[in-house]
CSV table of C-alpha atoms in Angstrom, one decimal:
chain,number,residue,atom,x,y,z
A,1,UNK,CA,54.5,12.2,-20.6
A,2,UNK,CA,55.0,13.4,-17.1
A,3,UNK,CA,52.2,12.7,-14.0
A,4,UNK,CA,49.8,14.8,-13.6
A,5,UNK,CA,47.6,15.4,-10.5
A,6,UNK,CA,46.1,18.4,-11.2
A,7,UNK,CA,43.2,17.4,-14.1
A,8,UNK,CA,42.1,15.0,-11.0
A,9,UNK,CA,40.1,18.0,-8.8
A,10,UNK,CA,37.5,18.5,-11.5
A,11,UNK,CA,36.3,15.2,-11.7
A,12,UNK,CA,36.3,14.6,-7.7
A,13,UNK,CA,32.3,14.5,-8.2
A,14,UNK,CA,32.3,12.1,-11.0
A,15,UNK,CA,34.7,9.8,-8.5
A,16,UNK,CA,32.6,10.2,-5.8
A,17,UNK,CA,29.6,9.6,-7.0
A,18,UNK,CA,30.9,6.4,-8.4
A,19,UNK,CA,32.1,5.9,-4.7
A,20,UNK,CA,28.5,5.7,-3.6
A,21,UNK,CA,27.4,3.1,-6.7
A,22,UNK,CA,30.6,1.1,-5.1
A,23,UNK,CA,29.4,1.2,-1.5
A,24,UNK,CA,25.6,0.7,-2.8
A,25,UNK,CA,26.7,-2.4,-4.4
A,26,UNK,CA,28.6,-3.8,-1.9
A,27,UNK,CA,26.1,-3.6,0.7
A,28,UNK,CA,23.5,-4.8,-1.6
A,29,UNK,CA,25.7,-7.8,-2.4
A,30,UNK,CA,26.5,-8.2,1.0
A,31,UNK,CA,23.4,-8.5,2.4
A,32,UNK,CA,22.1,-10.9,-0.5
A,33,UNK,CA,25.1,-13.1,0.5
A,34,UNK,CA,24.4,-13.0,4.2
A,35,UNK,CA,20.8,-14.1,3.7
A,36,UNK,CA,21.3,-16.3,0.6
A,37,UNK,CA,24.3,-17.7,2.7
A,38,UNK,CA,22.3,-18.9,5.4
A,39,UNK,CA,19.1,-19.9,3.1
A,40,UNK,CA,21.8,-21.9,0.8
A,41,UNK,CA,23.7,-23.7,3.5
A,42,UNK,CA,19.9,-24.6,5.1
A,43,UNK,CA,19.3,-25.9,1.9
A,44,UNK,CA,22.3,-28.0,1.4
A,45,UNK,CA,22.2,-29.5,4.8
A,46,UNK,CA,18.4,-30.2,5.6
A,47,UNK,CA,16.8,-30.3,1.9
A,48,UNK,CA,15.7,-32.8,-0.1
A,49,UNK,CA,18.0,-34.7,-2.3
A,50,UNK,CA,16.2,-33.3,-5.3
A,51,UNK,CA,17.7,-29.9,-3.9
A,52,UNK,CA,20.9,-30.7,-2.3
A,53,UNK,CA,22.1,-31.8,-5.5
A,54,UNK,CA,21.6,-29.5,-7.6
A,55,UNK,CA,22.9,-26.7,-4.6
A,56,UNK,CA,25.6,-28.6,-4.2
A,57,UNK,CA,26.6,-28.4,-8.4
A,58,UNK,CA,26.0,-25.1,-8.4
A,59,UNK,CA,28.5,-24.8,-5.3
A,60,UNK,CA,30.9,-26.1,-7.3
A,61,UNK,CA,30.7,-24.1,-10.3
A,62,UNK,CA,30.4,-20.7,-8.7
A,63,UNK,CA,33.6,-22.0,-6.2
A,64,UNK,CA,35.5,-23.3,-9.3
A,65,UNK,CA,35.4,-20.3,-11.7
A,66,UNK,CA,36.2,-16.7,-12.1
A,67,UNK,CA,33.6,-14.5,-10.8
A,68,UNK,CA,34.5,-12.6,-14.0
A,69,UNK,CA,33.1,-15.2,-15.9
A,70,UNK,CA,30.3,-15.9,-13.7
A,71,UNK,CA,29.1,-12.0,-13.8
A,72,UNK,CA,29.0,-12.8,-17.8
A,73,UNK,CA,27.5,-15.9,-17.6
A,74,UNK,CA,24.6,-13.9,-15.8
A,75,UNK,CA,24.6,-10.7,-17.0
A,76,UNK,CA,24.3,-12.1,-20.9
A,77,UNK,CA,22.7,-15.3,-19.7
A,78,UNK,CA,19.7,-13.4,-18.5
A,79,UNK,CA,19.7,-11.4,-21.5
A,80,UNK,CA,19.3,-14.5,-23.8
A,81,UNK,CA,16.4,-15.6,-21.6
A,82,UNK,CA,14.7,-12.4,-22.3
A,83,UNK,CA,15.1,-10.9,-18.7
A,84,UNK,CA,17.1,-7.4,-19.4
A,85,UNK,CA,18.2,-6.3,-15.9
A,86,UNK,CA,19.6,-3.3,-15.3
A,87,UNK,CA,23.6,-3.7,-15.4
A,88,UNK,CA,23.4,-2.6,-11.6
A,89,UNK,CA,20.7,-5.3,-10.9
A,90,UNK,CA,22.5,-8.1,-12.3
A,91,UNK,CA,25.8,-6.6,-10.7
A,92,UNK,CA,24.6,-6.7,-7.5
A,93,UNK,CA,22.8,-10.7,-8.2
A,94,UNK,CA,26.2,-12.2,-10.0
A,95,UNK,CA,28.3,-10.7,-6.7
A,96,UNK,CA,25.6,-11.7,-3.7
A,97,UNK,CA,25.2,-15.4,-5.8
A,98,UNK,CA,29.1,-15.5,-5.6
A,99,UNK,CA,29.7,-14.9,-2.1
A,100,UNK,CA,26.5,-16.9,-0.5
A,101,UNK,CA,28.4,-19.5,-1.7
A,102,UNK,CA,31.1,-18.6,0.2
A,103,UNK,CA,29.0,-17.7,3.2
A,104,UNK,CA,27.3,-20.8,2.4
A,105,UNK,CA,30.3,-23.0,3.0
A,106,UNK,CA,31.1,-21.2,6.5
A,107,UNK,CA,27.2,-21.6,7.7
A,108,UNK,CA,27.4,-25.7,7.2
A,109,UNK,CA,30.6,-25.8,9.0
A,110,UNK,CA,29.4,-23.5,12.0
A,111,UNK,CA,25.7,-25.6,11.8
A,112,UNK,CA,27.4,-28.8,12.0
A,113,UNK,CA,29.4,-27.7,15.0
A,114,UNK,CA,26.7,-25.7,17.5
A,115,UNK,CA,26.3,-28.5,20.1
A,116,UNK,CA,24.0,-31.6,19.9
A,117,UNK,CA,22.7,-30.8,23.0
A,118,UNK,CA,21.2,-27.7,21.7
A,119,UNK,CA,19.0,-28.9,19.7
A,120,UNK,CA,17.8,-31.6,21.5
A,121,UNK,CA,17.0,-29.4,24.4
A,122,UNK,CA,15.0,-27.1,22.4
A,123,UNK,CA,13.0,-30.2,20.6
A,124,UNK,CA,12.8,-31.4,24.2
A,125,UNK,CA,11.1,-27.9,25.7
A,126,UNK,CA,8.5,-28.5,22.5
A,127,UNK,CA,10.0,-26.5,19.8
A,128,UNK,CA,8.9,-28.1,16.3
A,129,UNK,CA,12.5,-29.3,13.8
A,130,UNK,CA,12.0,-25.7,11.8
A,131,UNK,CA,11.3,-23.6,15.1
A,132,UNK,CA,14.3,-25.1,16.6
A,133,UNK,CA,16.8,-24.2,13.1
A,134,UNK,CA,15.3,-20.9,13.2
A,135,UNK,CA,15.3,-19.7,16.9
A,136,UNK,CA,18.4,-21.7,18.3
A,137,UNK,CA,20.9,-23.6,16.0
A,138,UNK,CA,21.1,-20.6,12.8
A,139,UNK,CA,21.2,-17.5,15.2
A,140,UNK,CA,24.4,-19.5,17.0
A,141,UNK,CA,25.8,-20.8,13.7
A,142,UNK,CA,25.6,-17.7,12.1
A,143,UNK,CA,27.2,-15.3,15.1
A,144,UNK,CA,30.6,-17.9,15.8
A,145,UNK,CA,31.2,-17.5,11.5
A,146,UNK,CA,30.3,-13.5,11.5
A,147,UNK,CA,34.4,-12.9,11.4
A,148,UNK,CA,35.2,-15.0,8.1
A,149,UNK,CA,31.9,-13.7,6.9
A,150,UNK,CA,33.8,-10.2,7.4
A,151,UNK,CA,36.7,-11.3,5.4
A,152,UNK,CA,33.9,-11.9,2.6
A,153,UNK,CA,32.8,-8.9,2.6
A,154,UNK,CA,35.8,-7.1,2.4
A,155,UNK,CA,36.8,-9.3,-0.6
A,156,UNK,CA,33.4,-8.5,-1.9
A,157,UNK,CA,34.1,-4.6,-2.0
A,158,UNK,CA,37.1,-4.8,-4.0
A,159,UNK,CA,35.5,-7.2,-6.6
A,160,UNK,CA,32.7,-5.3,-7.1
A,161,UNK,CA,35.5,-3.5,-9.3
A,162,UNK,CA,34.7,-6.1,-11.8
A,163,UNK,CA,30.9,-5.0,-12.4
A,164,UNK,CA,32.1,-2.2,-14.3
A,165,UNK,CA,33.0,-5.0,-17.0
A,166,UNK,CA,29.2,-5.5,-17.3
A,167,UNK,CA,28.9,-1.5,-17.7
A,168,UNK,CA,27.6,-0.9,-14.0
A,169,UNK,CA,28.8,2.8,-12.8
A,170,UNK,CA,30.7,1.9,-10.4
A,171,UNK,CA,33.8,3.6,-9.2
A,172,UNK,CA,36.2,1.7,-11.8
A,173,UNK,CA,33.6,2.4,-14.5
A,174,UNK,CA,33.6,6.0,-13.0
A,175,UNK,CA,37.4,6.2,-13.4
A,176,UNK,CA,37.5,4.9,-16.9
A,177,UNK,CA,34.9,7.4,-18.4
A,178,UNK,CA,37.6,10.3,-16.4
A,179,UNK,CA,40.7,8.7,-18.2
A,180,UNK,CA,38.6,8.3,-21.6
A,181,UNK,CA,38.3,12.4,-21.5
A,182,UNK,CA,41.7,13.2,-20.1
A,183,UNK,CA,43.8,10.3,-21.5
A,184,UNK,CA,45.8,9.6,-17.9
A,185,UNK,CA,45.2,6.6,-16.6
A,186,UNK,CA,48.0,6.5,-13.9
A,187,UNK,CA,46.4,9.8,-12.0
A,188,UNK,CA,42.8,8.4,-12.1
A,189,UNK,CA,43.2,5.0,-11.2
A,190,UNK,CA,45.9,5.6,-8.5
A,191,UNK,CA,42.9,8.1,-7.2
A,192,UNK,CA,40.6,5.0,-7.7
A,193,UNK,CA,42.4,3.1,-5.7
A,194,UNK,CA,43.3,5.6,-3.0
A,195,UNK,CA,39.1,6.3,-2.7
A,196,UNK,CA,38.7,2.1,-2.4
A,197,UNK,CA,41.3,2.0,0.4
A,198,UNK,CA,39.9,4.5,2.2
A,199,UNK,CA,36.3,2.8,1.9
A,200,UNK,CA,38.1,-0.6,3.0
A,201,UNK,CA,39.3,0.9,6.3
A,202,UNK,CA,36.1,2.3,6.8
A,203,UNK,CA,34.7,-1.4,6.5
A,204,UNK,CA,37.2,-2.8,8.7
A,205,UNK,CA,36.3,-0.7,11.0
A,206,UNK,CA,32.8,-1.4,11.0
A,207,UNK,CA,33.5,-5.4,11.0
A,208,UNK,CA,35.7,-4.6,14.2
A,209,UNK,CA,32.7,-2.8,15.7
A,210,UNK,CA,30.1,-5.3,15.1
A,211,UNK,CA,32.6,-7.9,16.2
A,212,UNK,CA,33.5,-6.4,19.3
A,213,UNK,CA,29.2,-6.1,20.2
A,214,UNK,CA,28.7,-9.8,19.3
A,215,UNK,CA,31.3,-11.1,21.7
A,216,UNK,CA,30.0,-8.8,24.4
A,217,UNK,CA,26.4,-10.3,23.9
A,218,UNK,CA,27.6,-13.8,24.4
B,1,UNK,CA,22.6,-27.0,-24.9
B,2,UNK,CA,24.5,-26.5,-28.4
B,3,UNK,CA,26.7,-29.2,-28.6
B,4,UNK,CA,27.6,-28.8,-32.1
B,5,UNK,CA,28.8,-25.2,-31.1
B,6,UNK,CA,30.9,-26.4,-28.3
B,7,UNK,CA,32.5,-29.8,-30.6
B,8,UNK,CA,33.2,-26.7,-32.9
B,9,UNK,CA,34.8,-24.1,-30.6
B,10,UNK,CA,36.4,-26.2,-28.1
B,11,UNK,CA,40.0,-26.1,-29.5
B,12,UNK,CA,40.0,-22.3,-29.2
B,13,UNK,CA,39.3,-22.9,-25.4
B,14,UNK,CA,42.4,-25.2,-25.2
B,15,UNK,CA,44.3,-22.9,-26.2
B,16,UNK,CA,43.6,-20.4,-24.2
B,17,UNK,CA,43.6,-23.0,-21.1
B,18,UNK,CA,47.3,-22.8,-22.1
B,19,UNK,CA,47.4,-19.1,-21.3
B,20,UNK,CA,46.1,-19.6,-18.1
B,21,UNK,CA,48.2,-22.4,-17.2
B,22,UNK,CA,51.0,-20.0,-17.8
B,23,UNK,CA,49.9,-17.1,-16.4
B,24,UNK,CA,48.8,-18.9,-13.4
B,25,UNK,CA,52.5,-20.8,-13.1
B,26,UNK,CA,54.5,-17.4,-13.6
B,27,UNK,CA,51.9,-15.6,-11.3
B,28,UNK,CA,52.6,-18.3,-8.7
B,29,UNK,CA,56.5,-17.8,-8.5
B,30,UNK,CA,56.3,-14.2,-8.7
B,31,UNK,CA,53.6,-14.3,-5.9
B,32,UNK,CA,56.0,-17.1,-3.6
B,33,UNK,CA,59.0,-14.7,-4.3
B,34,UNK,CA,57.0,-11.5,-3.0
B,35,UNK,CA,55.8,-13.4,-0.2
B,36,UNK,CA,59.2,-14.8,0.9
B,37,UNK,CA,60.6,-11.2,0.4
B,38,UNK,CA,57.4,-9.5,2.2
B,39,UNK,CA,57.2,-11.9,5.5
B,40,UNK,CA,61.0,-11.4,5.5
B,41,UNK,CA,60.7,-8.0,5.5
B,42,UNK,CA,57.7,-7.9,8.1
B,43,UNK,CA,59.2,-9.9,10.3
B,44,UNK,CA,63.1,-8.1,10.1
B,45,UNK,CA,64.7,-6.5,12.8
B,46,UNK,CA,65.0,-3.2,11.0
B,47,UNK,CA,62.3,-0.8,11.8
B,48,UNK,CA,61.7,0.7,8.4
B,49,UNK,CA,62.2,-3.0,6.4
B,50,UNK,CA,59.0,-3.9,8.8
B,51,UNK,CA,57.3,-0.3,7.6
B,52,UNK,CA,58.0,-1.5,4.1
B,53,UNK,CA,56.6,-5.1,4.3
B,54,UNK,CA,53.4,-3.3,6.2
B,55,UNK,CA,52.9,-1.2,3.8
B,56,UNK,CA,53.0,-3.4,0.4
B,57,UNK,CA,50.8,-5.8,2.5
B,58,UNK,CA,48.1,-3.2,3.1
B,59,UNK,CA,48.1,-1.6,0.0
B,60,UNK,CA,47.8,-4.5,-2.4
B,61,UNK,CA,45.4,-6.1,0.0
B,62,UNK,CA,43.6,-2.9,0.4
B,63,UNK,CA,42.7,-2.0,-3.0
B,64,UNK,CA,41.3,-3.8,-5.8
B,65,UNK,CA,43.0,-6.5,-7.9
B,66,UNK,CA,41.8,-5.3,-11.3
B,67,UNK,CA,43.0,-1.3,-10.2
B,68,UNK,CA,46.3,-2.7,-9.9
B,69,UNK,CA,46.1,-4.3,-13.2
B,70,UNK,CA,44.9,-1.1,-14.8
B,71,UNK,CA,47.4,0.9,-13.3
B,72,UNK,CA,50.6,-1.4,-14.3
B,73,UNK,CA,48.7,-1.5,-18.0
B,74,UNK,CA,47.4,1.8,-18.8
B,75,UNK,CA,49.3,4.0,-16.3
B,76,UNK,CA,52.7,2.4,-16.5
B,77,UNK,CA,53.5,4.2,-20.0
B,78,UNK,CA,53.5,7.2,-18.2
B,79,UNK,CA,55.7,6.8,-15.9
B,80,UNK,CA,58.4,5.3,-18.4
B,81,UNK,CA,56.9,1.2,-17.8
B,82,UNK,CA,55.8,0.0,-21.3
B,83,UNK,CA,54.9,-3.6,-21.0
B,84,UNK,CA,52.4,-5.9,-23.4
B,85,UNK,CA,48.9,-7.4,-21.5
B,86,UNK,CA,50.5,-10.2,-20.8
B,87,UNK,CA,53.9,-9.1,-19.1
B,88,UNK,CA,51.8,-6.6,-17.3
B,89,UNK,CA,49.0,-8.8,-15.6
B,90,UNK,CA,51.3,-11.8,-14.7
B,91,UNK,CA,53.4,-8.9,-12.6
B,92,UNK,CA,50.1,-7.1,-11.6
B,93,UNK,CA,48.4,-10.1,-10.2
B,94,UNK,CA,52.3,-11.8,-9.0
B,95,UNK,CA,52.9,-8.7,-6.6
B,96,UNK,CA,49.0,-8.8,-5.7
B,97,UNK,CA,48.9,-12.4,-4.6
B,98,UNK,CA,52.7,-12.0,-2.7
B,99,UNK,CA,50.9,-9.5,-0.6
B,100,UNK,CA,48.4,-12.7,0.7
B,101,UNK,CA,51.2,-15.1,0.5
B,102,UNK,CA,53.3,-12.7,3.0
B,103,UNK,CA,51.0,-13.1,5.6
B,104,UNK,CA,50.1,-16.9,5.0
B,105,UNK,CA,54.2,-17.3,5.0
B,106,UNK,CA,54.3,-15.1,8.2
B,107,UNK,CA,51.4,-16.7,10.0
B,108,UNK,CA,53.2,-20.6,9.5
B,109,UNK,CA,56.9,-19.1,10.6
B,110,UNK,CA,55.0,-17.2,13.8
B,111,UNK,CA,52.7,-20.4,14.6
B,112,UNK,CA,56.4,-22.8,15.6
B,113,UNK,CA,56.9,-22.4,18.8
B,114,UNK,CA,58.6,-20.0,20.3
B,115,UNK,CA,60.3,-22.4,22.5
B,116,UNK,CA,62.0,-23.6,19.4
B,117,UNK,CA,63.9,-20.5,18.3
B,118,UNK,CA,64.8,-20.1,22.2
B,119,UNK,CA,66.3,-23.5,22.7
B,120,UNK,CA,68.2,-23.3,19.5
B,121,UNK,CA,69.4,-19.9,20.6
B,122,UNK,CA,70.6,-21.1,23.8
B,123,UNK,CA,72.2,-24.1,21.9
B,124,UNK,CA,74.3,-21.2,20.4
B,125,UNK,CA,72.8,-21.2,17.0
B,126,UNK,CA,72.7,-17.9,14.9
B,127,UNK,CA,69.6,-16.1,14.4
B,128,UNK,CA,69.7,-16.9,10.8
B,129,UNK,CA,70.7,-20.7,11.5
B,130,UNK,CA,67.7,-20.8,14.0
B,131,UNK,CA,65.4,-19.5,11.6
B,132,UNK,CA,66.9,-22.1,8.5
B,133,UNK,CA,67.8,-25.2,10.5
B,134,UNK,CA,65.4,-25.2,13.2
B,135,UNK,CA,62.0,-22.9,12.2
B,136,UNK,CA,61.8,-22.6,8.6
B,137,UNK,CA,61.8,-26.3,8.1
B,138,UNK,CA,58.8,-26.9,10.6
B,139,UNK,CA,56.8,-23.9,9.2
B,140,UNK,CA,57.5,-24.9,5.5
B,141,UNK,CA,55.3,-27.6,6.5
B,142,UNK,CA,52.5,-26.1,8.1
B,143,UNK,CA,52.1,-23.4,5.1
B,144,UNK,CA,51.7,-25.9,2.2
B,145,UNK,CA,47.8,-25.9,2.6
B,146,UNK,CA,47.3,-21.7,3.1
B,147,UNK,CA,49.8,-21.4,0.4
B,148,UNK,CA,47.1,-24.2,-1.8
B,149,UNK,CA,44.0,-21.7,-1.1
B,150,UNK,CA,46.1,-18.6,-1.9
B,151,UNK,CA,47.0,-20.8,-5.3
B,152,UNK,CA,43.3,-21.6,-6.3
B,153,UNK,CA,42.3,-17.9,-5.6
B,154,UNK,CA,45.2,-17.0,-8.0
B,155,UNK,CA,44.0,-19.6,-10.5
B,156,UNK,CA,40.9,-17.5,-10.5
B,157,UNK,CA,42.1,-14.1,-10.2
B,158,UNK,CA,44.2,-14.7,-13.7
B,159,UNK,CA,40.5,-14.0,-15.0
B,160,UNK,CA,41.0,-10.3,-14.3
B,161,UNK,CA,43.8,-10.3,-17.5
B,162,UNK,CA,40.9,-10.3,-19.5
B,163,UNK,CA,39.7,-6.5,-19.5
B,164,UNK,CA,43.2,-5.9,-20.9
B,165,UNK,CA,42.6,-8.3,-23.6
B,166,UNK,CA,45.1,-11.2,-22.4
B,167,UNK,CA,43.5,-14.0,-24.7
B,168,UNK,CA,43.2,-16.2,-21.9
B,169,UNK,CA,39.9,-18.3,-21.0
B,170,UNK,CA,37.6,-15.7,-19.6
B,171,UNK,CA,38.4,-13.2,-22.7
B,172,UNK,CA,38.1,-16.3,-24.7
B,173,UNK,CA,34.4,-17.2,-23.4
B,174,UNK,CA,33.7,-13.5,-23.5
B,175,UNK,CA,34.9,-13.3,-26.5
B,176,UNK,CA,32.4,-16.4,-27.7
B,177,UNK,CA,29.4,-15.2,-26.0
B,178,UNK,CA,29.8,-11.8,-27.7
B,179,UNK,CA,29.7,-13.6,-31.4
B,180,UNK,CA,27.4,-16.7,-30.6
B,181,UNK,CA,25.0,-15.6,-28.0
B,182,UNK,CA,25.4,-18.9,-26.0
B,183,UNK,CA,26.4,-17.2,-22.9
B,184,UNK,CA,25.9,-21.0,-21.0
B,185,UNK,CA,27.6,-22.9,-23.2
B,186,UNK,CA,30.3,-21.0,-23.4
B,187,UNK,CA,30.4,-20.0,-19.7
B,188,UNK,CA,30.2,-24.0,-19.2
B,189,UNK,CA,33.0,-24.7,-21.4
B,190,UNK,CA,35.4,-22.7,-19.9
B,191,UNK,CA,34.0,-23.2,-16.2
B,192,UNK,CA,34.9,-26.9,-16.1
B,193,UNK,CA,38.6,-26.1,-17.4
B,194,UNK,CA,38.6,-24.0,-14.8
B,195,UNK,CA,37.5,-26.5,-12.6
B,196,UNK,CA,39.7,-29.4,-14.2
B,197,UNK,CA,43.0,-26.9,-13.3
B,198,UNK,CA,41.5,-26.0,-9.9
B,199,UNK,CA,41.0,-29.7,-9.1
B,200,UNK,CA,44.5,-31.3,-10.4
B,201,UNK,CA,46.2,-28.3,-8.8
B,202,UNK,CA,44.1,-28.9,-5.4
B,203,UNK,CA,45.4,-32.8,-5.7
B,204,UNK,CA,49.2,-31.6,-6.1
B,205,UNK,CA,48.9,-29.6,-3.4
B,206,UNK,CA,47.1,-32.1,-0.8
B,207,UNK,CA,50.3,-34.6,-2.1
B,208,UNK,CA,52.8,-32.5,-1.3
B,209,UNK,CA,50.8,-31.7,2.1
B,210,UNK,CA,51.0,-35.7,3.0
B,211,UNK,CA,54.7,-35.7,1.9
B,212,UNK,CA,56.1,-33.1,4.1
B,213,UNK,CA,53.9,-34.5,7.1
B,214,UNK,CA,56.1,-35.7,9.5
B,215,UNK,CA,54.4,-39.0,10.9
């Protein structure tokens, strides 16, 4: 059984259109793990102990295991509490949980490091302790660790190939339901691929840009 | 929490801990040989060996993990590869994680000094021996903790054997959850093996770190 390239055309829309559920999800992740990033790492750093320590042991678990298993955990974990998401819900929830995590870890770090002097200036010109995190040490923090954060979002678009485990329609899912009709799984997922590493330069590319504007704001 | 469940079903989570362990081990040499090969190959004096390592780097870091899994598995029969779950996703995910380890490997050799290889090469020293007696040694050292978070992502990557039915943890827990309906149990059970590998592994490779650190 030879390659075949030419069954691909017809099913260009079906591709596609999983394309979009791909992008979708990754930017729907993304921006959960941007914003849970910095809410987490706030958490973990300022909160009381009755919250650091239980962020900090579910830090651990969602650092320490497969996300595959993690998307399970939540996807049937949600069911048995009698919350049936949609597949692209919980998708979009296990991914954005996973990498705040991350994102989590790189906001401390950065936090930790923005200059003393910072914040006692700012308490010192009248700012209140929350006023201060909000307007003058996250903005800083969050800007120095936007390059890693980059690198996690790139690994977040090529995971989100793992969603279509949980049945999302993603553009692995997409692929599959091609292959299950034409039985040639070589030609459809080399086209897969092929589709996600043309979406991956088009993130890099968009990292670079908003890169490139931060530093020239500084 | 069902911990009659978990006393009961434990065993079959061992043993699939063993799969892992395996896979992880082979996926680890394969990976270290890629990477050697790949940052030899990127960092050659031939044009087109430098195209090559480029390529393989941006490829297999380009695209997804579980695509190349799926591609090895269900495509290779096509093209005349016929290879078990097993044999497929240790090569899959070997050659996937070689492609990270290649620029880890790359990054240490490039970050000795450059006055190094120049004194060396004034000392009359081959290009080869410079690299083996004089760089290599130094950089060995510095990639030891890179290579350790390329390992632990590789610990966690052998997950993605599991859509090709590799009875290893994940499929195992999957497997569970689909016939108990204890989703947190069984994610639980095979998180903190997980973990367990992860944090012995993390211990042998902070060792080896302090042993190779030149004091």
């Amino acid at each position: 059984m030879g390659l075949d390239f030419s069954v691909v055309p017809s099913y260009f829309g079906v591709l596609l259109l999983g394309a979009g559920w791909t992008i979708a999800i990754t930017i729907g992740a993304g921006l959960l793990s941007f914003f849970g990033g910095i809410v987490f790492a706030v958490a973990a750093l300022y909160g009381h102990w009755t919250i650091r320590l239980p962020m900090r042991l579910f830090g651990w678990l969602f650092m320490g295991t497969p996300l595959l298993l993690q998307l399970f955990l939540i996807y049937f974990g949600l069911i048995q509490v009698g919350i049936d998401l949609p597949a692209f819900v919980a998708g979009v929830i296990g991914l954005g949980l996973h990498f705040a995590v991350y994102n989590s870890e790189l906001i401390q770090a950065s936090i930790l490091a923005v200059d003393k002097g910072q914040y006692e200036g700012a308490r010192t010109l009248g700012l209140s302790r929350g006023q201060t995190l909000r307007r003058i040490v996250i903005p800083q923090a969050v800007q120095a660790v936007i390059p890693p954060m980059g690198n996690n979002m790139i690994a977040l678009l090529k995971d989100s190939a793992l969603v279509s485990v949980i049945g999302v329609m993603e553009l692995t899912l997409a692929s599959q339901q091609a292959i299950s009709r034409t039985y040639r799984p070589f030609e459809f997922y080399l086209t897969a691929a092929a589709i996600y590493y043309v979406i991956n330069l088009g993130l890099e590319a968009a990292l670079r840009r908003i890169e490139r504007r931060i530093q020239a704001s500084r | 929490m069902d911990i009659d469940l978990i006393l009961r079903v434990y065993p079959f989570f061992l043993e699939a801990a063993l799969v892992t362990l395996e896979l992880a081990l082979l996926t680890t040499i394969l990976g270290l040989t890629c990477g050697s090969l790949g940052a030899a190959a990127r960092m050659s004096r031939s044009r087109i060996l430098r195209l090559i390592g480029a390529t393989y780097v941006s490829i297999f870091r380009g695209t997804p993990a579980l695509i190349q899994v799926f591609i090895l598995y269900f495509g290779g029969p096509q093209v005349g590869i016929q290879l078990d779950s097993f044999a497929a996703g240790t090569i899959a995910l070997g050659v996937n994680i070689g492609a990270y380890m290649t620029e880890t490997i790359r990054g240490a050799i490039q970050s000795v000094d450059k006055g190094q290889t120049e004194a060396a090469r004034t000392l009359g020293m081959s290009r080869w021996e410079t690299m083996r007696k004089v760089v290599l040694p130094q950089a060995m050292r510095m990639m030891i903790r890179p290579l350790g978070v390329n390992i632990n992502a590789l610990i966690k990557g052998t997950a993605l054997v599991a859509p090709i039915s590799v009875i290893e943890l994940t499929y195992t827990a999957q497997r569970f959850i689909g016939s108990t309906y204890k989703p947190f149990e069984m994610f639980l059970l095979a998180g903190l093996i997980y973990m367990a590998i992860i944090y012995v592994t993390g211990q042998g490779i902070a060792w080896l770190d302090r042993k190779a650190r030149i004091t």
